[in-house]
Amino acid sequence: MRLIGMVQLIGIASWIGLFSRVIRAVEAEGTSLGFEIDQDIDLQGDCNESLGNYKHNCKSGFLSNEGGSETEIEVTETVIEDAPQPTINLRTREDDSIAVKDQIWYPYSEHLSIKPLPKNYLLASFDFDTQSNEFVPGKPSTDFDDYSHYTVFPKAFKPILDQTSTRQLHLRFTRGFWDAESWGRLPHDGFKSGGSGVEIWAILEADSKDSAFRQWKTLVNSLSGLFCASMNFIDGSKTTFPVESFHPVDDTTLPLFDQNKQLYLVRAALANEPICTENLTPLVKLFPTKGKSGITTLLDGHKVFDSSWHSLSVDISTDCDDQTERCSHSLQALVDMVINVPNTLARSENPIPKPLPGDKLRCDLDKPHDAFHCFQLPYETEGSYGLSQLFGKYIQGSSLMSQEPSQVCVDIADSWNTFIQVNGSLFATTDNCFELKDFQQQDIYFESNNTNEVVDVEPVPVYVSRSLTGYGQDRGGLRTVFVNPQDEPVTLIYFESLPWFMRIYLSTMHLEDNPQSPVNISLDDILQSTYYMPAADRVRPTHLEYKITIPANTTLAVSYQFDKSLLQYAEYPPDANHGFEIESAVITVIEPTTYQLRTATLLLLLSTPDFSMPYNVIILTSTVMGLIFGTLFNLLVKKMLPVEEADKIQEGNGLRNKIQLFKSRIMAKFNLKRREVKTDLKE
Amino acid sequence: MYPTTFKLRKLIGVCFLALYLLLGVPLWYKLTTTYRAPLPIEYIQALHDDRLHDIHMVIPVYLKCDSYKFPDLHKAVQVQVNSLLDTKDQGIPWSLQLMPYDAEKLQDSNNLNGSDYHVVNLVLDEAVGFSLAYDTKETTVFFDDPSIITNDLPFFIAQTLVEHAFELEWSVLSGDERLEVTNSMAISYRPNIHLSISLLTGDGYPVSWEIDSTLKKYFSPLRKFLSPLVNFTVDTGILYYNDLNLHTLNNRQNVTWKDLSHAVDLSELLSMNYFSEAASLNLAIVFPSEQNSKDGFNFINDNWYSFLVPQWGMLTINKYPLKQNSSLTENYLTPIMYQFATDIFQLLGLKKDSQELTSPCITIDSFRRITILQNIHKAEETLWSLVKLTQSFQTMSIPEEVLGNVTEALDLRLQIIDMLNDPLQGGDESWNRALILSNKLVELSEAAFFHGEMVQQNFFPQEHKLAVYLPLLGPITVVTFFGFIRLIKEKPDGKKRHSNGSEKSSEIEGKKSN
């Protein structure tokens, strides 16, 4: 058997020779040894004669199949149309090349938590965590021994992060309105959701601010392609370098690969970016389950973007071990959404909206009602539904590559019941957390006799709203209202980045008189530190950050004025009359708790020209210039005459003269005719 | 009688017209024309038409004989080589420069990294024969005494060198086949290539593979070996729930290569264009899904089968699905890596068929030379396209940078050609330098062609310019020209009056007669 094998090996000896030569050239001892071993690989009997590694392999459990296992290598010339080439077939009667291990798992976990909110809303939070393989920082990828391995961490990120020396990356895609007064705090205390549109910030390692900005440009352009968002429109006029906001909580853990460089925090936001399926699809593709198993099967663009509020977020950070000097990236991706349950159910039942039949109307019985009159009740307080009705899909199995199975947790009050449906039977658990079963189609059911009774919502430390004031197209004002409903003062950092065409006057910043606010309070008392970087036209935005303390149970309104500047003709967007979206202000509460919230975006109306204006201007000025030139030319070129002479000529050429001439001609003709008649009569 | 102003007015009219024509029109033209840098069009056209004949690649070869001393052998071989080369029409002229082995001169360079120059070893043996070395740029020619007596040895050496050692040059440069890339299998040459190795499985079971140790053992040496030519960056990944859509072929009996190429869906692997390298190769190892194809792929007869996908890479399809918690050992991966390492030469264009490389060192050396020439050719063609582009869009601007790139590229080309033509330069280092320079040459020529201000149609066409200026030019032209024409038609004051007077008198006469 061995002999036959050896004879057959001759066919491939030449290419093996190539490698052995190469290897000899590279490393005399270790690798060439490895090569000889390779000639043995499939010859089970050779075990004892081979050297080093292979001997070890032979003993290492899963490979040795005494007696039974025989492997042959055959070199066959397989002719395939268009692509003739030799194919080596490894024929094994009992496979020893693929081992089966006890358990393999990868650092990937997924979790879904569901929480009913008041007024029949439902918050669903998808959480995906994964970690990359370890790598040695700063090693060039063209090194002969450098290989980047990926298992569950998406391949797309590391090259981008390496190229731009990014240590931390945060991406937010958010749309909708979070009703803080009834829903309470934002999920994850607001640190994982952005303002309306796209928001991105990153910590980059660079030797200067300029090179940090260049890397940032590369980063946003790459991400733009990856997530199909218009992040490539982020330029200097939208980018800020935040001073106090957005800083990671523990700054010291971020590694510096090159000690001569520094870390820069860069941020930008696109307020008018629509968030849609094309952003969700690439996100789902980043996960190893690819939307085919586990909770990712629920993520369907139609349902996610049909919700009242939704937020997609991606956070990547670099963690390094000081001792081994190896680093890895960790990625957390979240999809949060608030679903209006009755609306979604109605839509899944009846995709085309139809009026409810009379018997299904829920009338307010306290008010007069009959066949023709009905005051409808605001919303139903009883109900039962399944996740499959809300998402239009069942959960397909669990994530197989994680150490723990995928988990779904439901946070409900006593009047609620929740079950998991597996194979047609319903199961319940005490803590309302369900572990998903492999390969099974599953669903989560909810039922309640009072949907209004939900787990207490956590109070929000501060409410902030911002609005535009004033009228006219040349100036306006910005008014920010801080409401502290708590019994203790709240300290927060207010971050605002305004486009350069809003020229703010910081000197006009003042506290507005408000009957609810204390009388003897001035802005200087509550404002602790201010950072202000004025805008430069088309170069950088206004960057305003201040730390402010809002006294307990107080409402304060801070306002300031700004001028609207005129844009250049080509700077107007295609839908200029829509207005310009001003990105949200970011409020980071630092005391007494940590919390982050964003105001709604604003729509600023600038004076918008009529876009045929330039051509009109050209035509008008050209006409005026033509007129002037024509007059001047005529003045210079036309004949000048004294008035008398001109009158004479005028007489000759005048209208009266012409009429007389015409008259005399007609008369002459008339006379001629008369004469002819006379002569006829005479005849 | 008032003094007549006719002459003065005429003069003013003429002045206006002269100003319009001599100053206005040129000024307008000058101020509104786009800047067009003067490209060396004729030189580039000459390059394109191959009228310059400035390339004559000379490869130095050293003759070494330990047994006998042949003082004139290199000259005799040179004559034979030249006549042999002349038998074929040379598309791109090339020749070998035979020189006696100079131990001292070559020793220095050889010490550094193996062999620098091509050396022919003459060995006295019982019969005549030759062998190409595996690991060095060395040709060994065996000769016997009768061959010296009959003086066959020079011809035999010449034949060995031209037809065997420099076979690639002989076939590519001395044929009708020009440097156009006709190989549909190989990717176009790039100095940096990204290699993606993916393990795809149709299921979501966790699988592992001993890829790192396998690659370090079997692929790193290849990377080092090919490094003068190509630098690889490699990543590996496991993709779940993806069998490249191959389960659709399961119901079919006779699956041909065509069916496979129609069914296979490489989109998920193709869309990974996040790396910075311009070219990429792939190796995908696919396992079927247990759910879709429980008994494996019917069309695969053995355990696995590998296919070459033109300009993409290698596809290895396994028959049976992976079990849960499977781990692919080195034993499994090694043959695939071998196969891939053999095929990579084909994908890189080093060879056209699937035959093995008998003398990879010499082939790579030749391939490097061919690549240099191909790069030069490619750059020339790009510059020619640039010239054609600028000539067909007469109103397109040609920025200064384009001219700079073109000049730099042409200088670089001459520099490379000097290196190629120099018979004394032919060591590894000089070929490497020439290759790097030729890569830069291609880069420069492409930078010139793809300049943002040119190809993005960012220029105003002539009609646009006219439309903007017409409201101004129209009235002024009409006023100036018609005013001038009226001045020409107008008769001098005296004549006019006279003619007016005669008209009037005739009228009066007519009235009287009436």
PDB file of C-alpha atoms in Angstrom, chain A residues 11 13-19 21-26 31 34-35 37-39 41-42 53-54 57 62-63 73 77-78 80-92 95-106 141-152 155-157 159-160 163 285 288-290 292-293 398 400-401 438-439 615 618-619 621-623 625-627 629-630 632-634 636-642 644-645 648-649 652 661 664 668 675, chain B residues 2 5 9 12-13 16 134-136 185 192 196-198 203-212 215-225 227 231-242 256-258 268 272 274-277 287 291 302-308 318 322-332 334-335 337-339 341-343 345-346 354 356-357 360-361 467-468 471-472 475-476 479-480 483-484 486-487 490 493 496-497 500 504 507 511 514:
ATOM      1  CA  GLY A  11       3.376  12.651 -10.074  1.00  0.00           C
ATOM      2  CA  ALA A  13       6.812  15.178  -6.635  1.00  0.00           C
ATOM      3  CA  SER A  14       7.712  18.045  -8.871  1.00  0.00           C
ATOM      4  CA  TRP A  15       5.508  20.570  -7.226  1.00  0.00           C
ATOM      5  CA  ILE A  16       6.406  19.257  -3.875  1.00  0.00           C
ATOM      6  CA  GLY A  17       9.969  19.787  -4.993  1.00  0.00           C
ATOM      7  CA  LEU A  18       9.197  23.361  -5.744  1.00  0.00           C
ATOM      8  CA  PHE A  19       8.049  23.894  -2.253  1.00  0.00           C
ATOM      9  CA  ARG A  21      13.207  24.207  -2.555  1.00  0.00           C
ATOM     10  CA  VAL A  22      11.432  27.321  -1.519  1.00  0.00           C
ATOM     11  CA  ILE A  23      11.340  26.226   2.010  1.00  0.00           C
ATOM     12  CA  ARG A  24      14.957  25.298   2.065  1.00  0.00           C
ATOM     13  CA  ALA A  25      15.736  28.723   0.831  1.00  0.00           C
ATOM     14  CA  VAL A  26      13.714  30.281   3.572  1.00  0.00           C
ATOM     15  CA  THR A  31      10.008  24.064   7.565  1.00  0.00           C
ATOM     16  CA  GLY A  34       7.568  19.982   7.732  1.00  0.00           C
ATOM     17  CA  PHE A  35       7.796  19.240   4.123  1.00  0.00           C
ATOM     18  CA  ILE A  37       6.211  15.224   6.766  1.00  0.00           C
ATOM     19  CA  ASP A  38       3.813  16.301   4.166  1.00  0.00           C
ATOM     20  CA  GLN A  39       4.775  13.561   1.896  1.00  0.00           C
ATOM     21  CA  ILE A  41       0.410  12.994   5.484  1.00  0.00           C
ATOM     22  CA  ASP A  42      -1.961  10.608   3.932  1.00  0.00           C
ATOM     23  CA  ASN A  53       5.100  17.240  14.229  1.00  0.00           C
ATOM     24  CA  TYR A  54       3.442  14.503  12.424  1.00  0.00           C
ATOM     25  CA  ASN A  57      -0.297  14.401  15.273  1.00  0.00           C
ATOM     26  CA  PHE A  62      -8.767  12.195  16.710  1.00  0.00           C
ATOM     27  CA  LEU A  63      -6.339  11.438  13.933  1.00  0.00           C
ATOM     28  CA  ILE A  73      -3.610  10.361  -2.935  1.00  0.00           C
ATOM     29  CA  GLU A  77      -5.976  14.765 -14.936  1.00  0.00           C
ATOM     30  CA  THR A  78      -9.537  15.953 -15.034  1.00  0.00           C
ATOM     31  CA  ILE A  80     -13.151  20.380 -17.456  1.00  0.00           C
ATOM     32  CA  GLU A  81     -14.404  22.546 -20.203  1.00  0.00           C
ATOM     33  CA  ASP A  82     -12.726  25.899 -20.308  1.00  0.00           C
ATOM     34  CA  ALA A  83     -10.603  25.174 -17.329  1.00  0.00           C
ATOM     35  CA  PRO A  84      -8.441  22.147 -17.752  1.00  0.00           C
ATOM     36  CA  GLN A  85      -6.356  21.524 -14.711  1.00  0.00           C
ATOM     37  CA  PRO A  86      -5.237  18.711 -12.523  1.00  0.00           C
ATOM     38  CA  THR A  87      -7.299  17.856  -9.550  1.00  0.00           C
ATOM     39  CA  ILE A  88      -6.038  16.045  -6.571  1.00  0.00           C
ATOM     40  CA  ASN A  89      -8.606  13.951  -4.934  1.00  0.00           C
ATOM     41  CA  LEU A  90      -8.263  12.975  -1.399  1.00  0.00           C
ATOM     42  CA  ARG A  91     -10.252   9.850  -1.020  1.00  0.00           C
ATOM     43  CA  THR A  92     -10.771   8.699   2.476  1.00  0.00           C
ATOM     44  CA  ASP A  95     -12.057  10.611   7.210  1.00  0.00           C
ATOM     45  CA  ASP A  96      -9.207  11.609   9.440  1.00  0.00           C
ATOM     46  CA  SER A  97      -8.650  15.036   8.017  1.00  0.00           C
ATOM     47  CA  ILE A  98     -11.770  16.527   9.512  1.00  0.00           C
ATOM     48  CA  ALA A  99     -11.863  16.119  13.237  1.00  0.00           C
ATOM     49  CA  VAL A 100     -14.926  16.531  15.361  1.00  0.00           C
ATOM     50  CA  LYS A 101     -14.294  18.380  18.563  1.00  0.00           C
ATOM     51  CA  ASP A 102     -16.304  18.444  21.753  1.00  0.00           C
ATOM     52  CA  GLN A 103     -17.429  21.978  21.392  1.00  0.00           C
ATOM     53  CA  ILE A 104     -16.448  24.917  19.275  1.00  0.00           C
ATOM     54  CA  TRP A 105     -17.748  28.343  20.027  1.00  0.00           C
ATOM     55  CA  TYR A 106     -16.839  31.821  18.995  1.00  0.00           C
ATOM     56  CA  SER A 141       0.142  43.101   6.532  1.00  0.00           C
ATOM     57  CA  THR A 142       2.684  42.395   3.798  1.00  0.00           C
ATOM     58  CA  ASP A 143       4.856  40.525   6.293  1.00  0.00           C
ATOM     59  CA  PHE A 144       5.301  36.987   5.048  1.00  0.00           C
ATOM     60  CA  ASP A 145       3.975  35.603   8.289  1.00  0.00           C
ATOM     61  CA  ASP A 146       1.126  38.012   8.805  1.00  0.00           C
ATOM     62  CA  TYR A 147      -2.325  36.620   8.262  1.00  0.00           C
ATOM     63  CA  SER A 148      -5.548  38.208   9.388  1.00  0.00           C
ATOM     64  CA  HIS A 149      -7.965  35.605  10.569  1.00  0.00           C
ATOM     65  CA  TYR A 150     -11.650  36.160  11.000  1.00  0.00           C
ATOM     66  CA  THR A 151     -14.239  33.901  12.495  1.00  0.00           C
ATOM     67  CA  VAL A 152     -17.294  35.810  13.638  1.00  0.00           C
ATOM     68  CA  LYS A 155     -14.040  41.170   7.799  1.00  0.00           C
ATOM     69  CA  ALA A 156     -14.910  44.608   6.583  1.00  0.00           C
ATOM     70  CA  PHE A 157     -13.887  46.638   9.615  1.00  0.00           C
ATOM     71  CA  PRO A 159      -8.741  46.979   7.153  1.00  0.00           C
ATOM     72  CA  ILE A 160     -10.625  50.265   7.481  1.00  0.00           C
ATOM     73  CA  GLN A 163      -5.801  52.152   7.477  1.00  0.00           C
ATOM     74  CA  LYS A 285     -24.796  40.936   7.029  1.00  0.00           C
ATOM     75  CA  PRO A 288     -22.199  35.533  11.352  1.00  0.00           C
ATOM     76  CA  THR A 289     -25.794  34.299  11.399  1.00  0.00           C
ATOM     77  CA  LYS A 290     -26.574  36.591   8.432  1.00  0.00           C
ATOM     78  CA  LYS A 292     -30.665  33.072   8.847  1.00  0.00           C
ATOM     79  CA  SER A 293     -30.859  31.908  12.445  1.00  0.00           C
ATOM     80  CA  SER A 398     -30.666  29.916  17.720  1.00  0.00           C
ATOM     81  CA  LEU A 400     -25.149  27.940  16.916  1.00  0.00           C
ATOM     82  CA  MET A 401     -21.690  29.436  17.089  1.00  0.00           C
ATOM     83  CA  ASP A 438     -31.524  25.107  17.894  1.00  0.00           C
ATOM     84  CA  PHE A 439     -33.271  24.562  14.540  1.00  0.00           C
ATOM     85  CA  TYR A 615     -29.366  83.723 -16.246  1.00  0.00           C
ATOM     86  CA  ILE A 618     -26.886  87.873 -17.276  1.00  0.00           C
ATOM     87  CA  ILE A 619     -29.686  88.789 -19.651  1.00  0.00           C
ATOM     88  CA  THR A 621     -27.054  93.280 -17.507  1.00  0.00           C
ATOM     89  CA  SER A 622     -26.314  92.325 -21.070  1.00  0.00           C
ATOM     90  CA  THR A 623     -29.401  94.195 -22.256  1.00  0.00           C
ATOM     91  CA  MET A 625     -24.844  97.067 -21.619  1.00  0.00           C
ATOM     92  CA  GLY A 626     -26.149  96.516 -25.147  1.00  0.00           C
ATOM     93  CA  LEU A 627     -28.408  99.558 -24.852  1.00  0.00           C
ATOM     94  CA  PHE A 629     -23.263 100.538 -26.269  1.00  0.00           C
ATOM     95  CA  GLY A 630     -25.850 101.008 -28.975  1.00  0.00           C
ATOM     96  CA  LEU A 632     -22.933 105.431 -27.651  1.00  0.00           C
ATOM     97  CA  PHE A 633     -22.197 103.897 -31.002  1.00  0.00           C
ATOM     98  CA  ASN A 634     -25.033 105.740 -32.662  1.00  0.00           C
ATOM     99  CA  LEU A 636     -20.511 108.585 -32.481  1.00  0.00           C
ATOM    100  CA  VAL A 637     -21.382 107.199 -35.863  1.00  0.00           C
ATOM    101  CA  LYS A 638     -24.639 108.850 -36.880  1.00  0.00           C
ATOM    102  CA  LYS A 639     -24.692 112.043 -38.872  1.00  0.00           C
ATOM    103  CA  MET A 640     -25.108 115.279 -36.880  1.00  0.00           C
ATOM    104  CA  LEU A 641     -27.216 118.036 -38.456  1.00  0.00           C
ATOM    105  CA  PRO A 642     -28.512 121.403 -37.323  1.00  0.00           C
ATOM    106  CA  GLU A 644     -33.223 123.501 -39.568  1.00  0.00           C
ATOM    107  CA  GLU A 645     -31.578 121.154 -41.973  1.00  0.00           C
ATOM    108  CA  LYS A 648     -36.081 120.194 -44.035  1.00  0.00           C
ATOM    109  CA  ILE A 649     -35.193 116.621 -44.508  1.00  0.00           C
ATOM    110  CA  GLY A 652     -39.157 115.658 -47.195  1.00  0.00           C
ATOM    111  CA  LEU A 661     -47.391 112.255 -52.057  1.00  0.00           C
ATOM    112  CA  SER A 664     -51.341 113.177 -55.275  1.00  0.00           C
ATOM    113  CA  ALA A 668     -53.307 111.475 -60.576  1.00  0.00           C
ATOM    114  CA  ARG A 675     -60.174 111.479 -68.473  1.00  0.00           C
TER     115      ARG A 675
ATOM    116  CA  TYR B   2     -21.885 122.686 -42.519  1.00  0.00           C
ATOM    117  CA  THR B   5     -18.412 114.598 -40.570  1.00  0.00           C
ATOM    118  CA  ARG B   9     -17.806 108.903 -38.597  1.00  0.00           C
ATOM    119  CA  ILE B  12     -15.032 105.742 -35.883  1.00  0.00           C
ATOM    120  CA  GLY B  13     -17.078 102.939 -37.378  1.00  0.00           C
ATOM    121  CA  PHE B  16     -15.172 100.061 -33.555  1.00  0.00           C
ATOM    122  CA  TYR B 134      15.408  24.498  -9.601  1.00  0.00           C
ATOM    123  CA  ASP B 135      16.496  26.991  -7.059  1.00  0.00           C
ATOM    124  CA  THR B 136      18.917  29.275  -8.886  1.00  0.00           C
ATOM    125  CA  MET B 185      -7.410  33.128 -16.642  1.00  0.00           C
ATOM    126  CA  ASN B 192       0.130  44.211  -4.390  1.00  0.00           C
ATOM    127  CA  SER B 196      -8.970  36.078   0.697  1.00  0.00           C
ATOM    128  CA  ILE B 197      -9.206  32.559   1.939  1.00  0.00           C
ATOM    129  CA  SER B 198     -12.722  31.655   2.968  1.00  0.00           C
ATOM    130  CA  ASP B 203     -25.000  25.470   7.894  1.00  0.00           C
ATOM    131  CA  GLY B 204     -24.587  27.514  10.990  1.00  0.00           C
ATOM    132  CA  TYR B 205     -22.683  24.907  12.989  1.00  0.00           C
ATOM    133  CA  PRO B 206     -19.520  26.296  14.446  1.00  0.00           C
ATOM    134  CA  VAL B 207     -16.489  24.976  12.584  1.00  0.00           C
ATOM    135  CA  SER B 208     -12.825  25.637  12.997  1.00  0.00           C
ATOM    136  CA  TRP B 209      -9.765  25.147  10.860  1.00  0.00           C
ATOM    137  CA  GLU B 210      -6.076  25.038  11.463  1.00  0.00           C
ATOM    138  CA  ILE B 211      -5.510  27.694   8.915  1.00  0.00           C
ATOM    139  CA  ASP B 212      -2.891  29.773  10.676  1.00  0.00           C
ATOM    140  CA  LEU B 215      -0.569  29.009   6.004  1.00  0.00           C
ATOM    141  CA  LYS B 216       2.559  29.744   7.982  1.00  0.00           C
ATOM    142  CA  LYS B 217       3.982  26.407   7.010  1.00  0.00           C
ATOM    143  CA  TYR B 218       3.015  26.236   3.375  1.00  0.00           C
ATOM    144  CA  PHE B 219       2.045  29.650   2.172  1.00  0.00           C
ATOM    145  CA  SER B 220       4.582  31.949   3.841  1.00  0.00           C
ATOM    146  CA  PRO B 221       7.491  30.447   1.865  1.00  0.00           C
ATOM    147  CA  LEU B 222       5.549  30.998  -1.319  1.00  0.00           C
ATOM    148  CA  ARG B 223       4.857  34.580  -0.319  1.00  0.00           C
ATOM    149  CA  LYS B 224       8.536  35.104   0.235  1.00  0.00           C
ATOM    150  CA  PHE B 225       9.412  33.361  -2.989  1.00  0.00           C
ATOM    151  CA  SER B 227       7.837  38.714  -3.123  1.00  0.00           C
ATOM    152  CA  ASN B 231       3.326  41.205  -2.360  1.00  0.00           C
ATOM    153  CA  PHE B 232       0.388  39.430  -0.829  1.00  0.00           C
ATOM    154  CA  THR B 233      -1.820  40.494   2.004  1.00  0.00           C
ATOM    155  CA  VAL B 234      -3.864  37.591   3.235  1.00  0.00           C
ATOM    156  CA  ASP B 235      -7.005  37.278   5.276  1.00  0.00           C
ATOM    157  CA  THR B 236      -9.008  34.228   6.137  1.00  0.00           C
ATOM    158  CA  GLY B 237     -12.569  33.952   7.237  1.00  0.00           C
ATOM    159  CA  ILE B 238     -15.382  31.570   7.985  1.00  0.00           C
ATOM    160  CA  LEU B 239     -18.723  32.260   6.386  1.00  0.00           C
ATOM    161  CA  TYR B 240     -21.788  30.455   7.609  1.00  0.00           C
ATOM    162  CA  TYR B 241     -25.066  29.822   5.832  1.00  0.00           C
ATOM    163  CA  ASN B 242     -23.497  30.176   2.439  1.00  0.00           C
ATOM    164  CA  THR B 256     -20.765  20.603 -16.510  1.00  0.00           C
ATOM    165  CA  TRP B 257     -18.393  23.415 -15.862  1.00  0.00           C
ATOM    166  CA  LYS B 258     -20.872  25.735 -17.528  1.00  0.00           C
ATOM    167  CA  GLU B 268     -20.911  37.713  -1.034  1.00  0.00           C
ATOM    168  CA  MET B 272     -15.736  42.455   0.013  1.00  0.00           C
ATOM    169  CA  TYR B 274     -12.746  46.874   1.740  1.00  0.00           C
ATOM    170  CA  PHE B 275      -9.038  46.247   1.247  1.00  0.00           C
ATOM    171  CA  SER B 276      -6.831  48.855  -0.312  1.00  0.00           C
ATOM    172  CA  GLU B 277      -5.150  46.601  -2.868  1.00  0.00           C
ATOM    173  CA  PHE B 287     -19.145  22.680   2.273  1.00  0.00           C
ATOM    174  CA  GLN B 291     -30.391  20.662   5.459  1.00  0.00           C
ATOM    175  CA  ASP B 302     -14.828  12.367  -4.609  1.00  0.00           C
ATOM    176  CA  ASN B 303     -14.337  14.057  -1.353  1.00  0.00           C
ATOM    177  CA  TRP B 304     -13.540  17.365  -2.879  1.00  0.00           C
ATOM    178  CA  TYR B 305     -13.000  18.911  -6.222  1.00  0.00           C
ATOM    179  CA  SER B 306     -11.315  22.124  -7.105  1.00  0.00           C
ATOM    180  CA  PHE B 307     -12.061  24.507  -9.906  1.00  0.00           C
ATOM    181  CA  LEU B 308     -10.296  27.536 -11.186  1.00  0.00           C
ATOM    182  CA  ASN B 318     -16.591  19.403  -0.869  1.00  0.00           C
ATOM    183  CA  LEU B 322     -19.549  19.335   7.835  1.00  0.00           C
ATOM    184  CA  LYS B 323     -20.724  17.858  11.080  1.00  0.00           C
ATOM    185  CA  GLN B 324     -21.296  19.975  14.116  1.00  0.00           C
ATOM    186  CA  ASN B 325     -18.080  21.139  15.801  1.00  0.00           C
ATOM    187  CA  SER B 326     -15.927  19.977  12.923  1.00  0.00           C
ATOM    188  CA  SER B 327     -12.383  21.081  12.734  1.00  0.00           C
ATOM    189  CA  LEU B 328     -10.433  21.019   9.503  1.00  0.00           C
ATOM    190  CA  THR B 329      -6.969  19.809  10.316  1.00  0.00           C
ATOM    191  CA  GLU B 330      -3.747  20.564   8.581  1.00  0.00           C
ATOM    192  CA  ASN B 331      -4.020  17.174   6.927  1.00  0.00           C
ATOM    193  CA  TYR B 332      -7.111  18.328   5.181  1.00  0.00           C
ATOM    194  CA  THR B 334      -2.415  20.866   3.057  1.00  0.00           C
ATOM    195  CA  PRO B 335      -3.415  19.315  -0.279  1.00  0.00           C
ATOM    196  CA  MET B 337      -2.924  24.643  -0.220  1.00  0.00           C
ATOM    197  CA  TYR B 338      -0.661  22.706  -2.586  1.00  0.00           C
ATOM    198  CA  GLN B 339      -3.251  22.817  -5.270  1.00  0.00           C
ATOM    199  CA  ALA B 341      -0.060  27.197  -4.720  1.00  0.00           C
ATOM    200  CA  THR B 342       0.227  25.473  -8.093  1.00  0.00           C
ATOM    201  CA  ASP B 343      -2.753  27.286  -9.489  1.00  0.00           C
ATOM    202  CA  PHE B 345       1.025  30.719 -10.881  1.00  0.00           C
ATOM    203  CA  GLN B 346      -1.673  30.314 -13.462  1.00  0.00           C
ATOM    204  CA  SER B 354      -1.699  23.640 -15.758  1.00  0.00           C
ATOM    205  CA  GLU B 356       4.149  22.279 -13.550  1.00  0.00           C
ATOM    206  CA  LEU B 357       6.914  24.756 -13.382  1.00  0.00           C
ATOM    207  CA  PRO B 360      10.362  28.369 -11.145  1.00  0.00           C
ATOM    208  CA  CYS B 361      13.325  30.564 -10.413  1.00  0.00           C
ATOM    209  CA  ALA B 467     -25.324  80.558 -24.453  1.00  0.00           C
ATOM    210  CA  VAL B 468     -24.022  82.572 -21.523  1.00  0.00           C
ATOM    211  CA  PRO B 471     -27.156  88.115 -24.572  1.00  0.00           C
ATOM    212  CA  LEU B 472     -24.161  90.430 -24.447  1.00  0.00           C
ATOM    213  CA  PRO B 475     -26.663  93.172 -29.304  1.00  0.00           C
ATOM    214  CA  ILE B 476     -23.098  94.434 -29.517  1.00  0.00           C
ATOM    215  CA  VAL B 479     -25.045  97.249 -33.430  1.00  0.00           C
ATOM    216  CA  THR B 480     -21.433  97.249 -34.563  1.00  0.00           C
ATOM    217  CA  GLY B 483     -23.868 100.379 -38.013  1.00  0.00           C
ATOM    218  CA  PHE B 484     -20.801  99.713 -40.073  1.00  0.00           C
ATOM    219  CA  ARG B 486     -25.001 101.477 -42.927  1.00  0.00           C
ATOM    220  CA  LEU B 487     -21.907 103.646 -42.865  1.00  0.00           C
ATOM    221  CA  GLU B 490     -24.247 105.888 -46.769  1.00  0.00           C
ATOM    222  CA  ASP B 493     -23.085 114.283 -47.636  1.00  0.00           C
ATOM    223  CA  LYS B 496     -26.616 112.664 -51.101  1.00  0.00           C
ATOM    224  CA  ARG B 497     -27.800 116.179 -51.125  1.00  0.00           C
ATOM    225  CA  ASN B 500     -31.912 114.407 -53.122  1.00  0.00           C
ATOM    226  CA  LYS B 504     -37.006 116.641 -55.845  1.00  0.00           C
ATOM    227  CA  GLU B 507     -40.743 115.273 -58.847  1.00  0.00           C
ATOM    228  CA  LYS B 511     -46.134 117.565 -61.070  1.00  0.00           C
ATOM    229  CA  ASN B 514     -49.453 116.658 -64.796  1.00  0.00           C
TER     230      ASN B 514
END
